[in-house]
XYZ file of C-alpha atoms in Angstrom:
439
model
C -28.841 25.689 18.802
C -25.235 23.889 19.960
C -25.469 25.516 22.776
C -21.335 25.368 23.948
C -18.098 24.103 21.991
C -17.325 21.181 24.093
C -21.097 20.273 22.434
C -20.153 21.108 18.999
C -17.176 18.925 19.609
C -18.913 16.420 20.588
C -21.593 16.496 18.293
C -18.821 16.374 14.915
C -17.656 13.255 17.223
C -20.858 11.463 16.973
C -20.482 11.786 13.338
C -17.688 10.603 12.871
C -14.920 13.673 12.665
C -11.644 12.884 13.100
C -9.971 16.381 12.507
C -11.931 19.765 12.940
C -10.866 22.796 12.476
C -12.384 26.665 12.642
C -12.295 29.509 10.381
C -12.685 33.023 11.210
C -15.176 34.203 8.230
C -14.686 37.880 7.121
C -17.384 40.070 5.314
C -16.638 38.617 1.543
C -17.115 35.427 3.332
C -20.978 34.908 2.535
C -22.969 33.130 0.579
C -22.768 35.486 -2.752
C -18.473 35.658 -2.595
C -17.859 32.393 -1.511
C -15.897 31.343 2.177
C -12.005 31.967 0.763
C -9.628 29.404 1.947
C -6.543 30.881 1.545
C -3.939 31.955 -0.842
C -2.409 29.425 -2.656
C -3.676 25.767 -2.628
C -3.050 24.259 0.697
C -6.376 24.021 1.397
C -6.776 21.380 -0.538
C -4.334 19.503 2.204
C -6.932 20.200 5.335
C -10.584 19.376 2.940
C -11.391 16.233 1.234
C -13.082 16.856 -1.940
C -13.633 15.082 -5.299
C -11.987 14.910 -9.172
C -10.915 17.788 -9.977
C -12.184 18.895 -13.293
C -11.811 21.854 -15.906
C -14.548 24.291 -14.846
C -15.233 25.968 -18.924
C -13.893 22.257 -20.270
C -16.479 22.083 -22.596
C -14.675 25.657 -24.293
C -12.300 24.337 -27.389
C -8.832 25.671 -26.750
C -9.483 27.423 -23.693
C -6.558 28.287 -20.853
C -8.357 26.933 -18.036
C -7.365 29.316 -15.579
C -10.748 28.109 -12.517
C -11.041 24.273 -11.481
C -13.495 22.803 -9.021
C -13.503 20.068 -6.934
C -17.305 18.792 -5.757
C -17.052 17.586 -1.316
C -19.273 15.462 0.013
C -20.498 18.127 2.724
C -23.038 18.399 5.449
C -24.494 21.114 7.839
C -25.411 19.397 10.905
C -27.051 20.404 14.487
C -28.445 18.570 17.054
C -31.948 17.375 14.881
C -28.372 15.266 12.884
C -26.918 15.735 9.618
C -27.852 16.852 6.209
C -26.297 16.884 2.320
C -25.393 20.054 0.756
C -25.160 18.659 -2.283
C -23.963 21.769 -4.157
C -20.528 22.314 -2.214
C -17.073 22.499 -4.134
C -14.172 24.346 -3.933
C -12.947 26.491 -6.328
C -9.355 26.799 -7.341
C -8.394 30.328 -8.194
C -4.401 29.493 -9.986
C -3.276 32.641 -11.730
C -4.184 34.440 -7.693
C -3.460 31.533 -6.763
C -6.327 30.743 -4.256
C -8.908 28.240 -3.515
C -13.012 29.627 -2.541
C -15.524 27.253 -0.946
C -18.864 27.269 -3.001
C -22.049 26.172 -3.092
C -22.540 24.919 0.529
C -26.198 26.257 1.218
C -28.239 25.222 -2.577
C -30.505 22.992 -1.681
C -30.386 22.366 1.314
C -32.999 23.517 3.461
C -30.674 23.361 6.943
C -28.473 25.499 5.817
C -27.577 28.471 8.318
C -28.766 30.825 5.630
C -29.113 33.742 8.233
C -25.718 33.388 8.878
C -23.655 32.347 6.360
C -25.853 34.842 3.426
C -24.819 38.350 5.362
C -21.677 39.634 6.256
C -20.996 40.205 9.369
C -18.027 40.382 10.697
C -17.102 37.588 13.557
C -18.694 35.054 12.431
C -17.073 31.447 12.779
C -17.179 28.620 10.259
C -16.323 24.961 12.766
C -15.696 21.782 10.112
C -15.895 18.515 10.615
C -13.277 15.844 8.900
C -14.137 12.411 8.729
C -11.850 9.282 8.081
C -13.906 8.845 4.505
C -14.191 12.251 3.525
C -17.141 13.706 4.456
C -17.187 17.422 6.049
C -19.440 18.165 8.156
C -19.994 22.249 9.041
C -21.439 24.421 12.055
C -21.559 27.920 11.662
C -21.664 30.452 14.853
C -23.262 34.040 14.588
C -20.446 36.874 16.162
C -22.564 36.556 19.591
C -22.883 33.583 20.055
C -21.537 31.671 23.010
C -19.859 29.271 20.768
C -17.591 32.073 19.188
C -17.209 33.565 21.838
C -15.219 30.383 23.200
C -13.404 30.180 19.959
C -11.985 33.863 20.592
C -10.908 32.918 24.291
C -8.491 30.244 22.992
C -5.310 30.596 21.010
C -5.630 27.942 19.093
C -2.682 26.663 16.827
C -3.593 27.004 13.307
C -3.022 25.232 10.017
C -3.200 27.860 7.160
C -6.620 29.813 7.225
C -7.695 26.978 10.161
C -7.488 27.031 13.429
C -6.772 23.244 14.867
C -9.519 22.358 17.520
C -9.332 19.305 19.807
C -11.656 16.447 19.713
C -13.434 17.214 23.353
C -12.195 20.252 25.812
C -10.783 17.073 28.322
C -7.853 17.422 25.119
C -7.207 20.794 25.139
C -3.219 19.708 23.965
C -1.965 20.396 20.668
C -2.415 17.480 18.301
C 1.840 18.076 17.725
C 2.189 18.168 21.113
C 0.119 15.077 21.891
C 2.671 12.930 18.224
C 5.533 14.706 20.272
C 4.869 12.677 23.561
C 4.049 9.164 21.433
C 7.347 9.529 19.386
C 9.092 10.121 22.687
C 7.362 7.147 24.140
C 8.596 4.833 21.161
C 11.912 6.064 21.489
C 12.171 5.125 25.383
C 11.503 1.519 24.679
C 14.304 1.145 21.994
C 13.794 -2.127 20.334
C 10.923 -3.357 19.357
C 10.272 -6.170 17.632
C 8.937 -5.739 13.591
C 4.844 -6.330 14.346
C 1.888 -4.856 12.167
C -1.367 -3.858 14.003
C -4.663 -5.812 12.617
C -7.804 -4.319 11.945
C -8.761 -5.512 15.475
C -6.455 -3.500 16.933
C -4.124 -6.330 17.919
C 0.033 -6.446 17.094
C 1.071 -9.205 15.448
C 4.371 -10.243 14.124
C 5.716 -9.049 10.254
C 8.688 -10.448 9.038
C 8.383 -8.844 6.165
C 12.132 -6.159 5.468
C 9.363 -2.959 5.270
C 8.297 -3.333 8.531
C 9.541 -0.044 9.798
C 6.744 2.289 8.765
C 4.087 -0.814 10.088
C 6.145 -0.882 13.646
C 5.709 2.444 13.856
C 2.407 3.102 13.013
C 1.462 -0.496 15.669
C 2.808 2.019 18.701
C 1.118 5.021 17.457
C -2.670 2.936 17.177
C -2.158 3.491 12.960
C -4.239 0.317 11.382
C -3.215 0.477 7.892
C -5.887 1.206 5.823
C -7.700 2.497 2.668
C -8.104 5.664 3.615
C -6.781 9.177 2.195
C -6.240 10.163 5.384
C -3.695 11.227 8.068
C -2.343 8.905 10.040
C -2.347 10.286 14.035
C -4.835 13.212 14.058
C -3.747 15.092 11.219
C -0.421 13.898 10.986
C 1.298 12.171 8.730
C 3.946 9.620 9.777
C 6.896 8.865 7.975
C 9.995 7.039 9.123
C 12.633 6.349 7.363
C 16.213 4.396 7.706
C 19.211 5.683 8.800
C 22.699 4.212 9.753
C 23.244 5.263 12.704
C 21.541 7.759 15.474
C 24.987 10.096 15.135
C 24.721 11.731 11.959
C 21.264 10.412 10.667
C 21.830 9.913 7.948
C 19.585 8.528 5.601
C 19.629 5.145 3.325
C 17.862 6.176 0.302
C 15.287 8.957 -1.045
C 12.174 9.825 0.283
C 8.927 8.437 -2.235
C 6.477 11.039 -2.228
C 4.334 9.663 -3.785
C 3.596 6.183 -6.825
C 1.145 7.905 -9.265
C 1.025 6.273 -12.620
C 0.753 8.003 -15.654
C -2.321 9.508 -17.068
C -1.418 10.257 -20.877
C 0.973 9.571 -23.645
C 2.041 6.629 -25.189
C 2.403 4.523 -21.728
C -1.655 5.757 -21.768
C -2.677 4.779 -25.245
C -0.495 2.471 -26.624
C -0.371 0.485 -22.977
C 2.240 -0.268 -20.749
C 3.908 -3.250 -22.809
C 3.386 -0.998 -26.201
C 5.448 1.958 -23.853
C 8.514 -0.900 -22.774
C 9.035 -2.178 -25.930
C 9.887 1.506 -26.946
C 11.511 2.896 -24.129
C 12.246 0.011 -22.639
C 15.682 -1.427 -22.372
C 17.566 -5.339 -21.513
C 18.028 -5.828 -18.270
C 21.622 -5.240 -17.771
C 21.799 -7.850 -14.697
C 21.790 -10.692 -17.763
C 18.285 -11.471 -16.824
C 17.071 -13.184 -19.694
C 14.124 -11.895 -21.735
C 13.431 -8.907 -19.612
C 13.246 -5.508 -20.003
C 13.400 -2.422 -17.050
C 12.772 0.492 -17.294
C 14.599 3.070 -15.154
C 16.646 6.292 -14.201
C 16.506 9.656 -13.193
C 14.303 12.391 -14.574
C 14.037 15.743 -13.854
C 13.555 19.208 -15.594
C 17.212 19.521 -15.285
C 18.805 16.717 -17.120
C 18.747 15.849 -20.892
C 17.413 12.597 -22.538
C 17.888 9.749 -20.454
C 21.053 7.913 -22.414
C 19.202 4.552 -22.260
C 16.042 5.546 -22.976
C 16.189 8.576 -24.804
C 13.578 10.099 -22.739
C 13.291 13.597 -20.437
C 11.389 15.424 -18.004
C 9.507 18.850 -19.106
C 7.298 20.718 -17.398
C 4.675 22.739 -19.183
C 1.516 24.967 -18.114
C 3.941 26.396 -14.832
C 5.107 29.665 -15.394
C 8.779 28.975 -12.717
C 9.535 32.976 -12.872
C 6.086 33.775 -10.852
C 5.849 30.414 -9.521
C 1.731 29.837 -10.722
C 0.220 27.426 -12.676
C -1.091 29.427 -16.184
C -2.458 26.264 -17.615
C -4.873 23.682 -15.941
C -3.997 21.309 -18.720
C -0.834 21.437 -17.596
C 1.483 18.734 -16.415
C 5.057 16.841 -16.411
C 5.573 15.197 -19.648
C 8.357 12.369 -20.442
C 9.199 13.084 -23.769
C 11.431 11.404 -26.467
C 14.075 13.046 -29.068
C 10.917 13.810 -31.918
C 9.234 15.842 -28.579
C 6.216 12.747 -28.527
C 4.948 12.434 -25.222
C 5.722 8.952 -23.596
C 4.698 9.422 -20.796
C 2.454 12.277 -18.762
C 0.313 13.121 -15.385
C -2.200 16.117 -15.666
C -1.459 18.757 -12.949
C -4.917 17.570 -11.528
C -4.386 13.749 -11.098
C -0.976 15.394 -9.114
C -2.611 17.518 -7.040
C -5.183 15.156 -6.077
C -2.504 12.550 -5.202
C -0.087 15.277 -3.272
C -3.205 16.567 -1.854
C -3.857 13.330 0.071
C -1.487 13.743 3.615
C 0.862 15.812 3.034
C -0.617 19.677 5.470
C 1.430 18.248 8.228
C 4.243 15.525 8.017
C 6.609 14.466 10.890
C 9.652 12.569 10.168
C 10.977 10.059 12.406
C 14.910 8.216 11.501
C 15.281 4.184 12.116
C 17.545 2.088 12.779
C 17.051 -2.603 12.160
C 18.516 -4.803 13.065
C 17.800 -9.517 13.021
C 17.285 -11.970 14.249
C 15.064 -11.577 14.954
C 13.178 -7.759 13.298
C 13.697 -5.181 15.294
C 13.426 -1.385 14.819
C 14.782 1.538 16.950
C 13.286 4.904 16.526
C 15.783 7.778 17.014
C 14.900 11.094 18.941
C 15.758 13.339 16.181
C 12.001 14.328 14.928
C 12.092 16.529 11.964
C 8.401 18.048 12.029
C 7.140 19.754 8.340
C 3.861 22.049 8.129
C 2.061 23.688 5.460
C 2.618 22.523 2.126
C 1.421 23.719 -1.147
C 1.176 21.968 -4.741
C 2.668 25.424 -5.990
C 5.618 24.873 -3.960
C 5.966 20.904 -5.032
C 6.178 22.165 -9.087
C 8.592 25.053 -7.550
C 11.042 21.772 -6.195
C 10.037 20.140 -9.489
C 10.685 22.449 -12.190
C 13.872 22.806 -10.311
C 15.347 19.473 -10.385
C 14.974 18.532 -6.216
C 12.579 16.551 -6.740
C 12.256 14.198 -9.927
C 11.021 10.789 -11.054
C 12.613 7.247 -10.302
C 10.707 4.640 -12.086
C 11.171 1.146 -11.568
C 9.211 -0.638 -13.985
C 10.317 -4.197 -15.479
C 8.313 -6.962 -17.732
C 9.229 -10.865 -17.252
C 8.206 -12.583 -20.605
C 8.837 -10.136 -22.847
C 8.682 -11.731 -25.846
C 5.610 -13.787 -25.251
C 2.499 -12.922 -25.514
C 1.205 -12.564 -22.008
C 4.793 -10.736 -20.168
C 4.528 -9.952 -16.840
C 4.820 -6.347 -15.984
C 5.006 -4.896 -12.427
C 4.433 -1.336 -12.119
C 6.418 1.166 -9.877
C 5.923 5.184 -10.613
C 8.178 7.094 -8.551
C 8.459 10.724 -7.437
C 11.041 10.939 -4.767
C 13.031 13.757 -2.944
C 16.725 14.016 -0.882
C 16.099 13.776 2.513
C 17.483 17.348 2.684
C 15.197 18.752 0.276
C 12.140 18.108 1.927
C 11.956 21.321 3.534
C 11.627 23.267 0.426
C 8.040 21.379 -0.052
C 6.934 23.219 3.555
C 5.951 26.634 4.317
C 7.273 25.388 8.435
C 9.745 23.515 9.556
C 10.893 22.637 13.274
C 13.963 20.011 13.990
C 13.269 18.549 17.349
C 15.372 16.527 19.519
C 14.585 14.761 22.927
């Protein structure tokens, strides 16, 4: 048995946790009724999970009213980690809400005595690793760990309490991030750089060095993990013309998922480009482009003949009505040219958007240098339903930049670039809370 909260945090960290949360368990939070994770989909941003799939996919013609996603979950104690192989999240779009289930099945070391009862005052502590593993520890109402958790005023993220990695660092991740960004602002001009895997800063000359430079100063190594950058916060820089008006130079790219359906998939990108692309407008020979702005408020694009629609979503209630719905580019005959399923888009959106800090930057050369501003936008508690609401309103839009060179040859060269973007001023619509911080 773990004797104190400090020991538990040490144990979580020993097993690779980079973020730690706690959930106060209500009487209905048990193995029978599942553990309630909130009245929206924001928990998907906190808990890493596998592919989202329809629970009743084998029922032909059924309207999907529930989905699931597996969780790589382990109960931990002083003896080690114990796999709970049947753990998963359940999504209920019509409410909406998310619950966790299956966390006792198939795991003999699971804390069944705590998770099967309806006692009020219990706690569930979750540790998240960079590899997307989730570790759990349950404490009873009379456990010293529970008493320590109740004795502090922890910051919250949705239904979760956000805990430090050690009891020696009770400063919130938010304040630690702001202190680091203040330090970076005071450095003034910083040579463009990138942090190597061995932790050494190396010069970086390409024009897209703003994000790498900021990450290097924060000690963030570029990697393929689907983890936020800094203690649960995604940190994004954006170029501005000056530090007076902080006017962004370009829209914010939210994510870049490839289509999962339509002609783009059935006939391939080359077939899609042949049907809906157009000759390069700058006169480059034998090149076909596909671009433009596509949102739910616009009619068919003059160059491509396509328009964007949204199916399976009720704009009046703000709820998903069919999990098999999605975002669709359609032609004048209503044929789907390209589509993105809700389940796939939800997975992309959930990767790094729970908490985000947007940092303005200036660029100068030679040599390439960046300066980061003192006006920080902090955004917290997003949800995929907020994404869909903004998309339905035309605030978020599809802005592709696909090109096919040597188009008439047997082996054309294709560059894919599917972007979903938003004007910087529209960012706050995607979060429940936001704050402008000035140093």
